[in-house]
Coordinates of C-alpha atoms in Angstrom, one line a residue:
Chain A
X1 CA 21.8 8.5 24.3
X2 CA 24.0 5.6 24.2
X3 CA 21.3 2.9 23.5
X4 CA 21.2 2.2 19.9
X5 CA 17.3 2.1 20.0
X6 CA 15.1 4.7 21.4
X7 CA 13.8 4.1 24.7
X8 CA 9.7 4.6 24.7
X9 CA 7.5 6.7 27.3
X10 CA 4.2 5.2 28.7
X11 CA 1.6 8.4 28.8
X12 CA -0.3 6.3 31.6
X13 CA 2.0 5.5 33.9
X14 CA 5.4 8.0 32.7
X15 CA 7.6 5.1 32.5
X16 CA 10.8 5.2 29.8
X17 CA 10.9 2.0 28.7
X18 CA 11.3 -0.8 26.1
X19 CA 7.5 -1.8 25.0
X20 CA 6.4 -5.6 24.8
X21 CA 5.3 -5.7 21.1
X22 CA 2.7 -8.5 20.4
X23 CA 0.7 -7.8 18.9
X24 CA 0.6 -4.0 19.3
X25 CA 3.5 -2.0 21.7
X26 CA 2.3 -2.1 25.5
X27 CA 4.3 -0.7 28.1
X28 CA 6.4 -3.1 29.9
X29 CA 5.3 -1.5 33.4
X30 CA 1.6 -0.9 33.3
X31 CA 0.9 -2.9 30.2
X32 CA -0.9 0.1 29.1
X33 CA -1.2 0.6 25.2
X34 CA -0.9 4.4 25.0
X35 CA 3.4 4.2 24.5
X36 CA 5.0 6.4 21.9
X37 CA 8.8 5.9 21.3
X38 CA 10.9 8.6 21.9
X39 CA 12.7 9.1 18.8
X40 CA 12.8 12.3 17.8
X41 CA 14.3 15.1 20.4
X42 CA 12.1 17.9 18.8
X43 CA 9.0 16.1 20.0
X44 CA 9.8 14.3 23.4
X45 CA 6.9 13.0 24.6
X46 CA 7.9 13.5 28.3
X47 CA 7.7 16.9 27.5
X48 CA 3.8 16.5 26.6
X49 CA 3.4 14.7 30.3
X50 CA 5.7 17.0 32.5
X51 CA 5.0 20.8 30.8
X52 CA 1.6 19.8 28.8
X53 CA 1.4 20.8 25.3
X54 CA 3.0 23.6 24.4
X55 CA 3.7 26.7 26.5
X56 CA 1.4 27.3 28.4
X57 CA 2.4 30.5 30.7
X58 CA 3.3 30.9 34.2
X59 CA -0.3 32.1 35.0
X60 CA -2.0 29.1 34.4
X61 CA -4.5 28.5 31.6
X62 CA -4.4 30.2 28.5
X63 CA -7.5 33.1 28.3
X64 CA -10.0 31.3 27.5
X65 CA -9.1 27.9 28.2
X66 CA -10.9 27.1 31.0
X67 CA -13.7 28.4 29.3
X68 CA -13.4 26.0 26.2
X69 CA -12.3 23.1 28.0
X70 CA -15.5 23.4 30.1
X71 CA -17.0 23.2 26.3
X72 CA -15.0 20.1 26.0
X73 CA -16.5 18.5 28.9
X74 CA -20.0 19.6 27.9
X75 CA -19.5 18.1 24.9
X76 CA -18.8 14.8 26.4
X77 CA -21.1 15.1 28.8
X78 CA -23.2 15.6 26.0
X79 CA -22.3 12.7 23.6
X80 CA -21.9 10.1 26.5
X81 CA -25.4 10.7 27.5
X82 CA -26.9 9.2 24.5
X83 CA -24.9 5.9 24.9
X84 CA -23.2 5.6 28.4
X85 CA -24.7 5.3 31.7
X86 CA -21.5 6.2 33.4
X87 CA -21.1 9.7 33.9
X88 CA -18.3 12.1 33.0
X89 CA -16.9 13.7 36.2
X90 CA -14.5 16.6 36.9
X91 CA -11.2 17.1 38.6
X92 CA -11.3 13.8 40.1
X93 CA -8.2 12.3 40.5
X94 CA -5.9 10.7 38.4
X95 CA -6.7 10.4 35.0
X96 CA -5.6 6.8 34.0
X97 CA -6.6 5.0 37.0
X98 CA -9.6 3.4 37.1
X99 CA -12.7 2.8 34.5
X100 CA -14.2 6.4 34.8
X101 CA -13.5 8.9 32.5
X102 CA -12.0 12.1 34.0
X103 CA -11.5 15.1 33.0
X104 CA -8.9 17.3 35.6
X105 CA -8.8 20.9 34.9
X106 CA -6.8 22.7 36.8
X107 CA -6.1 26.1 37.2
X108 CA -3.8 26.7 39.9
X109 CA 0.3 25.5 40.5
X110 CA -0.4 22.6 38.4
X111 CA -0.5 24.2 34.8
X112 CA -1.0 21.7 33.0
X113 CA -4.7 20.4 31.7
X114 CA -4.3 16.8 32.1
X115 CA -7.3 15.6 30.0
X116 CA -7.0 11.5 30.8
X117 CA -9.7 9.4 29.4
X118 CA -9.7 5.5 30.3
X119 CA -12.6 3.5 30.7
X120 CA -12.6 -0.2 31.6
X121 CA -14.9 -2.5 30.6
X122 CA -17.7 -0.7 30.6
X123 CA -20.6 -2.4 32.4
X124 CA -23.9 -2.6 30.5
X125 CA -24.0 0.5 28.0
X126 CA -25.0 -0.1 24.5
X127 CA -22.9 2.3 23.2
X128 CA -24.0 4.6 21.0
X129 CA -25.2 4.2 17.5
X130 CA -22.7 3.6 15.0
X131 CA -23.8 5.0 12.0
X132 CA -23.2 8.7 13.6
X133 CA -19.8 8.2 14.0
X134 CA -19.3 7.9 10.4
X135 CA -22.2 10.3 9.5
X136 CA -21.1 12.9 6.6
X137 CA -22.9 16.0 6.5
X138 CA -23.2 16.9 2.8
X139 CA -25.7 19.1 3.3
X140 CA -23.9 21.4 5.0
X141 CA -21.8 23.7 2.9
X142 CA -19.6 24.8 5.5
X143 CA -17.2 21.9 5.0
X144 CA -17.3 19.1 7.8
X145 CA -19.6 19.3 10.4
X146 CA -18.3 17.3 13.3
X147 CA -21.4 17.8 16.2
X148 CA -20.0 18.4 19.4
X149 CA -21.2 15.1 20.7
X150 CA -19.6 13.4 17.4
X151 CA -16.5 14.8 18.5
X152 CA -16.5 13.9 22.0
X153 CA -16.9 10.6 21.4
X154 CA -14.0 10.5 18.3
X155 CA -11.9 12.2 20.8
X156 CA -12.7 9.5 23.6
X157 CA -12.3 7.0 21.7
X158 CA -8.7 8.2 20.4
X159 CA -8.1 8.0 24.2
X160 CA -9.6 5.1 25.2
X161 CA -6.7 3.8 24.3
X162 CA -6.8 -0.4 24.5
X163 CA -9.3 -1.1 22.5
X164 CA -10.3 2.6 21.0
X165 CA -13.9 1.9 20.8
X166 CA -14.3 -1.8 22.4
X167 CA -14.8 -0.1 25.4
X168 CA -17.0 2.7 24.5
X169 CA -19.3 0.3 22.2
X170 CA -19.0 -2.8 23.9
X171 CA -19.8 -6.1 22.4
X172 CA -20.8 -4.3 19.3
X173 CA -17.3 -4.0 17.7
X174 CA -15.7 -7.2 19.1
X175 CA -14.7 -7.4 15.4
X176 CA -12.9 -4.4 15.6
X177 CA -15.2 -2.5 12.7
X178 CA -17.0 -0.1 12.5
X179 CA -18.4 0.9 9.0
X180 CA -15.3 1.9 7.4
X181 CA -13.3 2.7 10.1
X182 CA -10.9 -0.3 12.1
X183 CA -10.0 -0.5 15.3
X184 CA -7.2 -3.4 15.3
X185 CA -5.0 -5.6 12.4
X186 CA -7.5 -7.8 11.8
X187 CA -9.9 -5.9 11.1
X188 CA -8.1 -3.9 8.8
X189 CA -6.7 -7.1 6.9
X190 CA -9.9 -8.2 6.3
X191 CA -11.2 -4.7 4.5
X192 CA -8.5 -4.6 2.2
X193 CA -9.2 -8.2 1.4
X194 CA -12.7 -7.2 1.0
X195 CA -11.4 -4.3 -1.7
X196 CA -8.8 -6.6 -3.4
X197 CA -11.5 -9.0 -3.9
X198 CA -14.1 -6.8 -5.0
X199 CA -12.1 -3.8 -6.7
X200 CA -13.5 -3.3 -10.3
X201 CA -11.1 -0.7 -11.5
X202 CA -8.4 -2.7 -13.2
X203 CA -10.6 -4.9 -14.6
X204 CA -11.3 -5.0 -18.3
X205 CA -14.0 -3.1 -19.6
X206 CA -16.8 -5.1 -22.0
X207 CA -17.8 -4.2 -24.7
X208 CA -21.3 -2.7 -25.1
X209 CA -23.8 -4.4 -26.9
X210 CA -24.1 -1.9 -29.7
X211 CA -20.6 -2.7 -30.6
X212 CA -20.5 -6.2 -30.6
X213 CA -24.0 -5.9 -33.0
X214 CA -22.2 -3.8 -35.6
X215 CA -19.1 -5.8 -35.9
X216 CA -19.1 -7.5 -39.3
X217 CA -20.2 -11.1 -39.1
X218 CA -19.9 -13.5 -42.4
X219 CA -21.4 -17.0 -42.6
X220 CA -18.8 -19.2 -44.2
X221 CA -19.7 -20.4 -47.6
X222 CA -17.5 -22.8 -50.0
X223 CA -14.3 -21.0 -51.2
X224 CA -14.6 -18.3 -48.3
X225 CA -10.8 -17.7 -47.9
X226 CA -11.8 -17.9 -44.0
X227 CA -11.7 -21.8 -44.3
X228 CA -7.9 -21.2 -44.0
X229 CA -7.8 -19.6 -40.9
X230 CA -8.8 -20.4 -37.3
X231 CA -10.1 -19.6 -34.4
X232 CA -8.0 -18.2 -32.0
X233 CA -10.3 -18.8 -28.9
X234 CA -11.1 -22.4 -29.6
X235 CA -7.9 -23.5 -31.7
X236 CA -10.0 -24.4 -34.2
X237 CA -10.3 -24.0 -38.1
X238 CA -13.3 -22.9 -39.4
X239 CA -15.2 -25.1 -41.6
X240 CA -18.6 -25.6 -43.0
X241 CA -20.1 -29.0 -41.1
X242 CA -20.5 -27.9 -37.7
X243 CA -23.1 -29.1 -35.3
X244 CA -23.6 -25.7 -34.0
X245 CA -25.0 -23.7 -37.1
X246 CA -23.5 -20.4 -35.1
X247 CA -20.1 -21.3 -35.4
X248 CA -20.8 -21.1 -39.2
X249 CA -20.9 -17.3 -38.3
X250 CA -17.3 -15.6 -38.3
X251 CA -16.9 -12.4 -36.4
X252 CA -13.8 -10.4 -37.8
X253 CA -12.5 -7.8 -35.2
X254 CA -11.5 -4.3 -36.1
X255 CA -7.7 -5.6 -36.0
X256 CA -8.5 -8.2 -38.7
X257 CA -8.9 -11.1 -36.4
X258 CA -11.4 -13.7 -37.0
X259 CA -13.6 -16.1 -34.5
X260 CA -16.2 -18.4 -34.1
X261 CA -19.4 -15.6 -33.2
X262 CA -19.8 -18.4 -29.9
X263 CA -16.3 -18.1 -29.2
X264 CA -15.8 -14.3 -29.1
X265 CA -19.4 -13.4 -27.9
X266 CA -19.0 -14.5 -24.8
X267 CA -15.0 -12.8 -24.8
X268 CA -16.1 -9.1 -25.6
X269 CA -19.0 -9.2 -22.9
X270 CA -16.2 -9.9 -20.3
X271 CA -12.9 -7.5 -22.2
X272 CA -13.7 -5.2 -25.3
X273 CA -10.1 -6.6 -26.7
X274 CA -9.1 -8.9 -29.1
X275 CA -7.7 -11.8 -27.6
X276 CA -5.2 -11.9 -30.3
X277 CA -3.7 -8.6 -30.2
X278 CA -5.6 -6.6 -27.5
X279 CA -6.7 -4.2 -30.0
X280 CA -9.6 -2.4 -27.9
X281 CA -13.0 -2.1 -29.1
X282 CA -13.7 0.3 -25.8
X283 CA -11.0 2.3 -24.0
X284 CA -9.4 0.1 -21.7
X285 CA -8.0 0.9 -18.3
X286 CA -4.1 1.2 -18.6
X287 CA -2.9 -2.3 -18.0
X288 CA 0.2 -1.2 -15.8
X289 CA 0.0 1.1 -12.9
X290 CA 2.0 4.5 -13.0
X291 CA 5.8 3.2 -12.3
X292 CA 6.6 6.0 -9.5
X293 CA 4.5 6.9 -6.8
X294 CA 4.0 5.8 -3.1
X295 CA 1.3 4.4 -1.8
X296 CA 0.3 8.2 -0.4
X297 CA 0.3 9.2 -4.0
X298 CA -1.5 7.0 -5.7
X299 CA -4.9 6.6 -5.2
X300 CA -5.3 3.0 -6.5
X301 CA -2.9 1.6 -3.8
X302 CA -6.0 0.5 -1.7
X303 CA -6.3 -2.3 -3.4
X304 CA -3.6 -3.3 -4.6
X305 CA -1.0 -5.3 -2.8
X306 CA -1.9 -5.5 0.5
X307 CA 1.4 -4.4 1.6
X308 CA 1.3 -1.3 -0.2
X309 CA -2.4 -0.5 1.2
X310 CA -1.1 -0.9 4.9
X311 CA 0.5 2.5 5.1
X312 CA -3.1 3.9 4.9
X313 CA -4.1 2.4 7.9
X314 CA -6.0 4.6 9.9
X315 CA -4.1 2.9 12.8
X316 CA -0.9 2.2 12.1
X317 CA 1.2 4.1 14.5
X318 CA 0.9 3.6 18.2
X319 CA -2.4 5.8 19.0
X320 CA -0.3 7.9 21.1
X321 CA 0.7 9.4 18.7
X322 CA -3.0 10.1 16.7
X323 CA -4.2 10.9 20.5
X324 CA -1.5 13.7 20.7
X325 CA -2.7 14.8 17.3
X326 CA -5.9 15.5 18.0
X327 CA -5.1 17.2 20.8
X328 CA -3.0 19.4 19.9
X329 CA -4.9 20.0 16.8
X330 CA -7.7 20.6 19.2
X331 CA -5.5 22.6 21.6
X332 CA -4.1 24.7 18.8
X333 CA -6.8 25.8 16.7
X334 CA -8.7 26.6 20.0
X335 CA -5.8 29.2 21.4
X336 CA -5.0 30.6 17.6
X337 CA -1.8 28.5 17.3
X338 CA 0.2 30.1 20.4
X339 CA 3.1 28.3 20.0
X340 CA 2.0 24.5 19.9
X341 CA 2.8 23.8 16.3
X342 CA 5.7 22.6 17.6
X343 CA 4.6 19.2 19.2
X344 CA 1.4 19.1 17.3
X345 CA 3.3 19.0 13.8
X346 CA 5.3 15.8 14.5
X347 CA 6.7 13.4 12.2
X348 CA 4.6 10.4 13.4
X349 CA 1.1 11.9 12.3
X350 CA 0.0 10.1 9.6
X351 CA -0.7 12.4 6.5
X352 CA -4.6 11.7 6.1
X353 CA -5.0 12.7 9.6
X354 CA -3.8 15.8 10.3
X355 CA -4.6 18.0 7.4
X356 CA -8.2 16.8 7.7
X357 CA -8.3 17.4 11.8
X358 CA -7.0 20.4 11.4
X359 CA -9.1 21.7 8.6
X360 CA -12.3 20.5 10.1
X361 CA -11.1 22.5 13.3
X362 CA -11.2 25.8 10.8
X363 CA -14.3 24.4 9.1
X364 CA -12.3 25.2 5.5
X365 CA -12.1 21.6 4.4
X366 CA -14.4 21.3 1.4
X367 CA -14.2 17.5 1.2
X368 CA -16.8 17.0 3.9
X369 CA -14.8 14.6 6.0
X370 CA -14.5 13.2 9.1
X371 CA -11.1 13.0 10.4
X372 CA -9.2 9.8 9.8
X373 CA -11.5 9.1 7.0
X374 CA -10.2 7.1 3.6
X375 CA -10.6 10.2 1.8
X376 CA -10.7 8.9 -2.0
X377 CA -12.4 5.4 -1.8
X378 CA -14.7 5.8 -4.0
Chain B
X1 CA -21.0 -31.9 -22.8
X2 CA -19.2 -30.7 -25.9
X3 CA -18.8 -27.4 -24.0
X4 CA -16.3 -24.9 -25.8
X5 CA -14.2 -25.3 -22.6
X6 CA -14.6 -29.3 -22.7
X7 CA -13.6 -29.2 -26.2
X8 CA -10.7 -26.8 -26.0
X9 CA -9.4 -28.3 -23.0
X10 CA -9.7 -32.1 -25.1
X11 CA -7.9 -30.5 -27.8
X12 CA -5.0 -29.3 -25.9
X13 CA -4.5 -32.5 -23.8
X14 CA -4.4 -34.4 -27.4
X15 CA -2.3 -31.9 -28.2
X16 CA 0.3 -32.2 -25.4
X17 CA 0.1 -36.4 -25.3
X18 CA 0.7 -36.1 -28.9
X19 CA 3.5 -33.6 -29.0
X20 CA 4.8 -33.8 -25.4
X21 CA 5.9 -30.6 -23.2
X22 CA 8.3 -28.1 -23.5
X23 CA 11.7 -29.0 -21.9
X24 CA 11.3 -29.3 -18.0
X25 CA 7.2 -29.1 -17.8
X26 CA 5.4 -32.7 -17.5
X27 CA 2.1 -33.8 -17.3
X28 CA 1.4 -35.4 -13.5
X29 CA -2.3 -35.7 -14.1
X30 CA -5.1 -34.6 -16.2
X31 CA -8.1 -37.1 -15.0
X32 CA -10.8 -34.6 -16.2
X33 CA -11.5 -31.2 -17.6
X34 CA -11.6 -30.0 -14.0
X35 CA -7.8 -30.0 -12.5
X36 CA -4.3 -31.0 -14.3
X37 CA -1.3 -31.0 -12.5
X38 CA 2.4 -30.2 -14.2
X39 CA 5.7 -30.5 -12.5
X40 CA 7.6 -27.4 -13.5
X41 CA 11.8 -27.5 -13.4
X42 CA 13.9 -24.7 -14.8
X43 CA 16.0 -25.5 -17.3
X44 CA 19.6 -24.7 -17.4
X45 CA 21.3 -22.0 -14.5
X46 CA 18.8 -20.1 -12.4
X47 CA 18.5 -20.2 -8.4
X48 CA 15.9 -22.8 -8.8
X49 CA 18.3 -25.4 -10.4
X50 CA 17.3 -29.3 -9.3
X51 CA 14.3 -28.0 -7.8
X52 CA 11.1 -29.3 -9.0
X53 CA 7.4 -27.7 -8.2
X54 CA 4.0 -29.0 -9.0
X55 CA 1.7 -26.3 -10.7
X56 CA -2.0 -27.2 -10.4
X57 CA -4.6 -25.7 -13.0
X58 CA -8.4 -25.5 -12.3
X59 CA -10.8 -25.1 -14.6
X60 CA -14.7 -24.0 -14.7
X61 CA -16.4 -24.0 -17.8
X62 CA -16.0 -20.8 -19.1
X63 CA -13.0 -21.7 -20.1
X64 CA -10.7 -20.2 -22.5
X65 CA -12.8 -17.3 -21.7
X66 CA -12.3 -17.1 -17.8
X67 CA -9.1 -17.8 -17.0
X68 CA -8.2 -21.1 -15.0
X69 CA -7.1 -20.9 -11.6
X70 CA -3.0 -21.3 -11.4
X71 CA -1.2 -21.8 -8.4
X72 CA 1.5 -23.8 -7.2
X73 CA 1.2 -27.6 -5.2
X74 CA 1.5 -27.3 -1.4
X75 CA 1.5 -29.8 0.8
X76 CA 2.0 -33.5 0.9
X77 CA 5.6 -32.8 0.6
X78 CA 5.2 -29.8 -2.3
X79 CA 6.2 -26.5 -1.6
X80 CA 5.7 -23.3 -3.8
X81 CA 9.3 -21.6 -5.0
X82 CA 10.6 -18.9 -2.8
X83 CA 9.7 -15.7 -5.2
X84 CA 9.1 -12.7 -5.2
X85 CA 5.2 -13.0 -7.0
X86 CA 4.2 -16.4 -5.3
X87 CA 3.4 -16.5 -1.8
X88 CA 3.6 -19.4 0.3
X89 CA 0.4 -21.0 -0.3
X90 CA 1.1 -21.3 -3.9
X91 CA -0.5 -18.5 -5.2
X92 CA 1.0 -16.7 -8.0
X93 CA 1.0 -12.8 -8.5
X94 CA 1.0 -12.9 -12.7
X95 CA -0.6 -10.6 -14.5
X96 CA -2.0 -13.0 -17.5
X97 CA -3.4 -14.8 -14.7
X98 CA -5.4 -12.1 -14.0
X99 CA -6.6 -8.7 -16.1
X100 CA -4.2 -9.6 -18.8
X101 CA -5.3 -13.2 -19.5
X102 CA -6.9 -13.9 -23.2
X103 CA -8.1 -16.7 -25.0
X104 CA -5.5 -17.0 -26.8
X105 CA -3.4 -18.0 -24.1
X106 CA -3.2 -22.3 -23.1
X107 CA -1.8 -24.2 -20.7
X108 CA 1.1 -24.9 -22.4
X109 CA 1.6 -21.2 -22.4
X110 CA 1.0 -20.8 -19.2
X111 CA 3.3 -23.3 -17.9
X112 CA 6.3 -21.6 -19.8
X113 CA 5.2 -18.4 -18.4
X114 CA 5.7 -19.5 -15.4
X115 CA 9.1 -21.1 -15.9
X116 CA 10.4 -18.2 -17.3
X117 CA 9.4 -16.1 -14.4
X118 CA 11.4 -18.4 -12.2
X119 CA 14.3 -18.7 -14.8
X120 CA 14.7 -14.8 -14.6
X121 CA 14.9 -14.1 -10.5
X122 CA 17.3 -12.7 -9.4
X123 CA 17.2 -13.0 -5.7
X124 CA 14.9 -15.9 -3.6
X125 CA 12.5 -13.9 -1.2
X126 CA 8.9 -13.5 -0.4
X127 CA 6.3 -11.0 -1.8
X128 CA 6.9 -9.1 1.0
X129 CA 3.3 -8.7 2.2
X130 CA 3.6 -12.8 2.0
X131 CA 2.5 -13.3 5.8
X132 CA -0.8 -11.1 5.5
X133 CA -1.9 -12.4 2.0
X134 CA -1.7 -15.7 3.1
X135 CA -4.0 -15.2 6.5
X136 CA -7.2 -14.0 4.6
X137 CA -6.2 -15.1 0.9
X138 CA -9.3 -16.7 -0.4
X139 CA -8.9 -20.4 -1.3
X140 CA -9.4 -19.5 -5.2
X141 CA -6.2 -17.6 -5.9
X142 CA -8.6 -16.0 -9.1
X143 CA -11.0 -14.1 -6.5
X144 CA -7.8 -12.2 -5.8
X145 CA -7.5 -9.0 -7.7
X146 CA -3.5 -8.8 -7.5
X147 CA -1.6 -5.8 -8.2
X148 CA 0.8 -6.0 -10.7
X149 CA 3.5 -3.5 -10.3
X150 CA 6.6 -5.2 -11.4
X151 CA 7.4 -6.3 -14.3
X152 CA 11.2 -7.1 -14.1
X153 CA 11.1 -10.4 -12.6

């Protein structure tokens, strides 16, 4: 190509062509959302519009396909009931146009399954409960259990592209959350100011009252060498009149270090250190974080700098890209992997996302979890 | 009223009226145990040279056990350096701010702290997550639990 940047393709109306980006990438044509920029050749996402994913053969669907992609549309069928008065409807048309969900199988010179899911503003539903989206099954030792309606609705909402789940839930996530999962920036910012604010795990660990009780205490008395020393908290020597009779009372840490009992009371039942030295009383959490170590790596990134906590957004590329994911993940476990590792296996996929969709396809994944969940927040 | 935090804090400000400030720090205002200001300049050749920035300190009563609440003056004509641990709202990403303050510490030595973290940068930028911090940072920079990753500057 002789452009310097990649051009990107619009999956709703096919057009190559440089995105308007505020806030998120919308194609420039149809102002649709569900663009992916075409930069890598191994994964061209014209390909995933003009062949479909993969290969499928000459003879139309896959054995089996038309069978499990009936499923599919069961399924939604199934999990749009409980929330959605609108219907799901078959081989009607053009997938992206309109505010009905559509589901075109066909069979015949068109090979391709063109599995287009848009809905508008939808008029009137309530949406269905949000506490099953992010339902965990622990009692189930199969690994995740994601019901078939549970999945529908995961998978619509991937492709409901402008707002994922505004539009299936209505009013209900104006504010873009939804238990732990986000659906747009803001939302997101304001969880990981949520964790920075209330993340205990760098904090210093008190000291428990057993130990503060057995640390030796002396009460000053004339000629007490302590009536040379001071008290590191309050900047004070110690001496003998003093309106408070507790500050008569002098605590001596293990490292030595002597205080007021008022002034290092209230110290140790905040940090188990000395504020002297930092000698700890309890084991301490390590002060520094490991040096190395990307955000992916390290489990404490979430609340740490907010910059470094924004790779772990559960929507940080374009959701083309997590839409295509699924799908092929979808598509890929259902026909044994014939061939559609290729596309499914992309760079853009982030790494939560698709070694937990593909493991929950198998049913293998022991963690229990729902596909774009924050695996290790806990 | 004769609060350990009243008293420590009297003691200091004696302290510093009595003895001065360290070499580019000065008093502005300390009108109560509740907020001081300092005017902080870095002495000698750093990228900060003839700048000057006002570092307010807040205080609850818990202090020197809590820590007080650092951050930089902005506003009113008062900007906060361009650095890699202070955003532009003033706050300051400094670890004995946060999980490593003690005691022991004062505002004195906070003050030079933060001079000498000025004194050593090496290149005038942003914390590079300055634009989102600053859209939901809460108004205390203390409610903040920063990250504190980088100790070379």
């Amino acid at each position: 190509m002789s452009s310097r940047e990649p051009l990107w393709f619009c999956h709703e109306c096919h057009a190559e062509m440089r995105p308007l980006m505020v806030p998120d990438p919308v194609c420039a044509s149809c102002q649709g959302s569900f663009v992916e920029k075409m930069e890598n050749p191994a994964d061209d996402p014209r390909e995933f519009a003009h062949h479909g994913p993969g290969d499928f053969d000459a003879e139309g669907l896959p054995p089996g396909m038309d069978a499990f992609l009936f499923g599919l549309q069961a399924l939604v069928d199934r999990g749009t009931a409980e929330g959605r008065t609108q219907p799901s409807r078959v081989g009607s048309g053009n997938g992206a146009s309109g505010n009905r969900l559509t589901f075109q199988i066909s069979g015949g010179s068109s090979q391709r399954p063109n599995i287009g899911g848009r809905s508008g503003s939808g008029t009137g539903s309530s949406g269905p409960v949000p506490t099953i989206f992010i339902r965990r099954d622990s009692d189930t030792p199969q690994g995740t259990s994601i019901t078939g309606p549970l999945m529908a609705q995961y998978l619509m909402a991937l492709l409901g592209q402008r707002d994922p789940l505004n539009d299936l839930v209505g009013r209900d996530l104006s504010d873009g959350r939804m238990g732990d999962y986000v659906f747009n920036q803001e939302a997101l910012d304001q969880i990981i100011t949520q964790l920075m604010e209330n993340s205990n795990a760098h904090r210093p660990v008190p000291a428990t009252e057993e130990i503060i009780s057995n640390l030796p205490r002396e009460v000053l008395e004339y000629g007490s060498p302590m009536l040379e020393k001071d008290c590191a908290v309050c900047k004070e020597q110690f001496k003998l009149e003093t309106e408070d009779p507790d500050e008569q009372v002098v605590v001596t840490l293990p490292c030595k270090h002597p205080f007021h009992e008022p002034c290092i009371l209230p110290w140790l039942k905040s940090s188990g250190t000395c504020p002297v030295c930092r000698h700890a009383l309890i084991p301490q959490p390590e002060h520094q974080s490991p040096p190395a170590g990307g955000p992916s790596t390290n489990p404490d990134s979430a609340r740490h700098s907010p910059d470094s906590s924004r790779s772990r957004s559960p929507r940080r590329d374009p959701d083309g890209h997590d839409a295509t994911g699924i799908l092929h993940s979808l598509f890929g476990g259902f026909v044994g992997g014939r061939g559609h590792t290729q596309a499914g296996g992309n760079g853009h996929n982030r790494s939560n996302s698709d070694p937990a969709l593909r493991s929950s396809g198998r049913g293998t994944d022991s963690r229990n979890n729902v596909p774009g969940s924050w695996e290790d927040l806990d | 009223m004769t609060s350990i935090s009243a008293r420590r804090l009297g003691k200091e400000l004696t302290e510093i009226k009595a003895e001065g400030c360290p070499v580019g720090i000065n008093l502005v205002k300390a009108d109560d145990f509740a907020t001081w200001w300092f005017t902080i300049e870095v002495m000698g050749e750093s990228l900060y040279q003839g700048e000057k920035y006002t570092l307010q300190f807040r205080f609850d009563s818990n202090y020197p056990i809590s820590s007080p609440a650092v951050q930089f003056v902005v506003g009113d004509g008062k900007v906060s350096p361009v650095h890699p641990h202070v955003y532009s709202n003033g706050h300051i990403c400094a670890s004995i701010l946060g999980n490593e303050w003690s005691p022991v510490l004062s505002v004195i030595a906070v003050c030079v702290t933060i001079q000498s973290m000025l004194a050593s940068c090496k290149k005038k930028e942003r914390p590079t997550d300055n634009d989102r911090y600053i859209r939901f940072a809460p108004d205390n920079p203390k409610k903040t639990r920063f990250h504190y990753d980088d100790d070379t500057v």
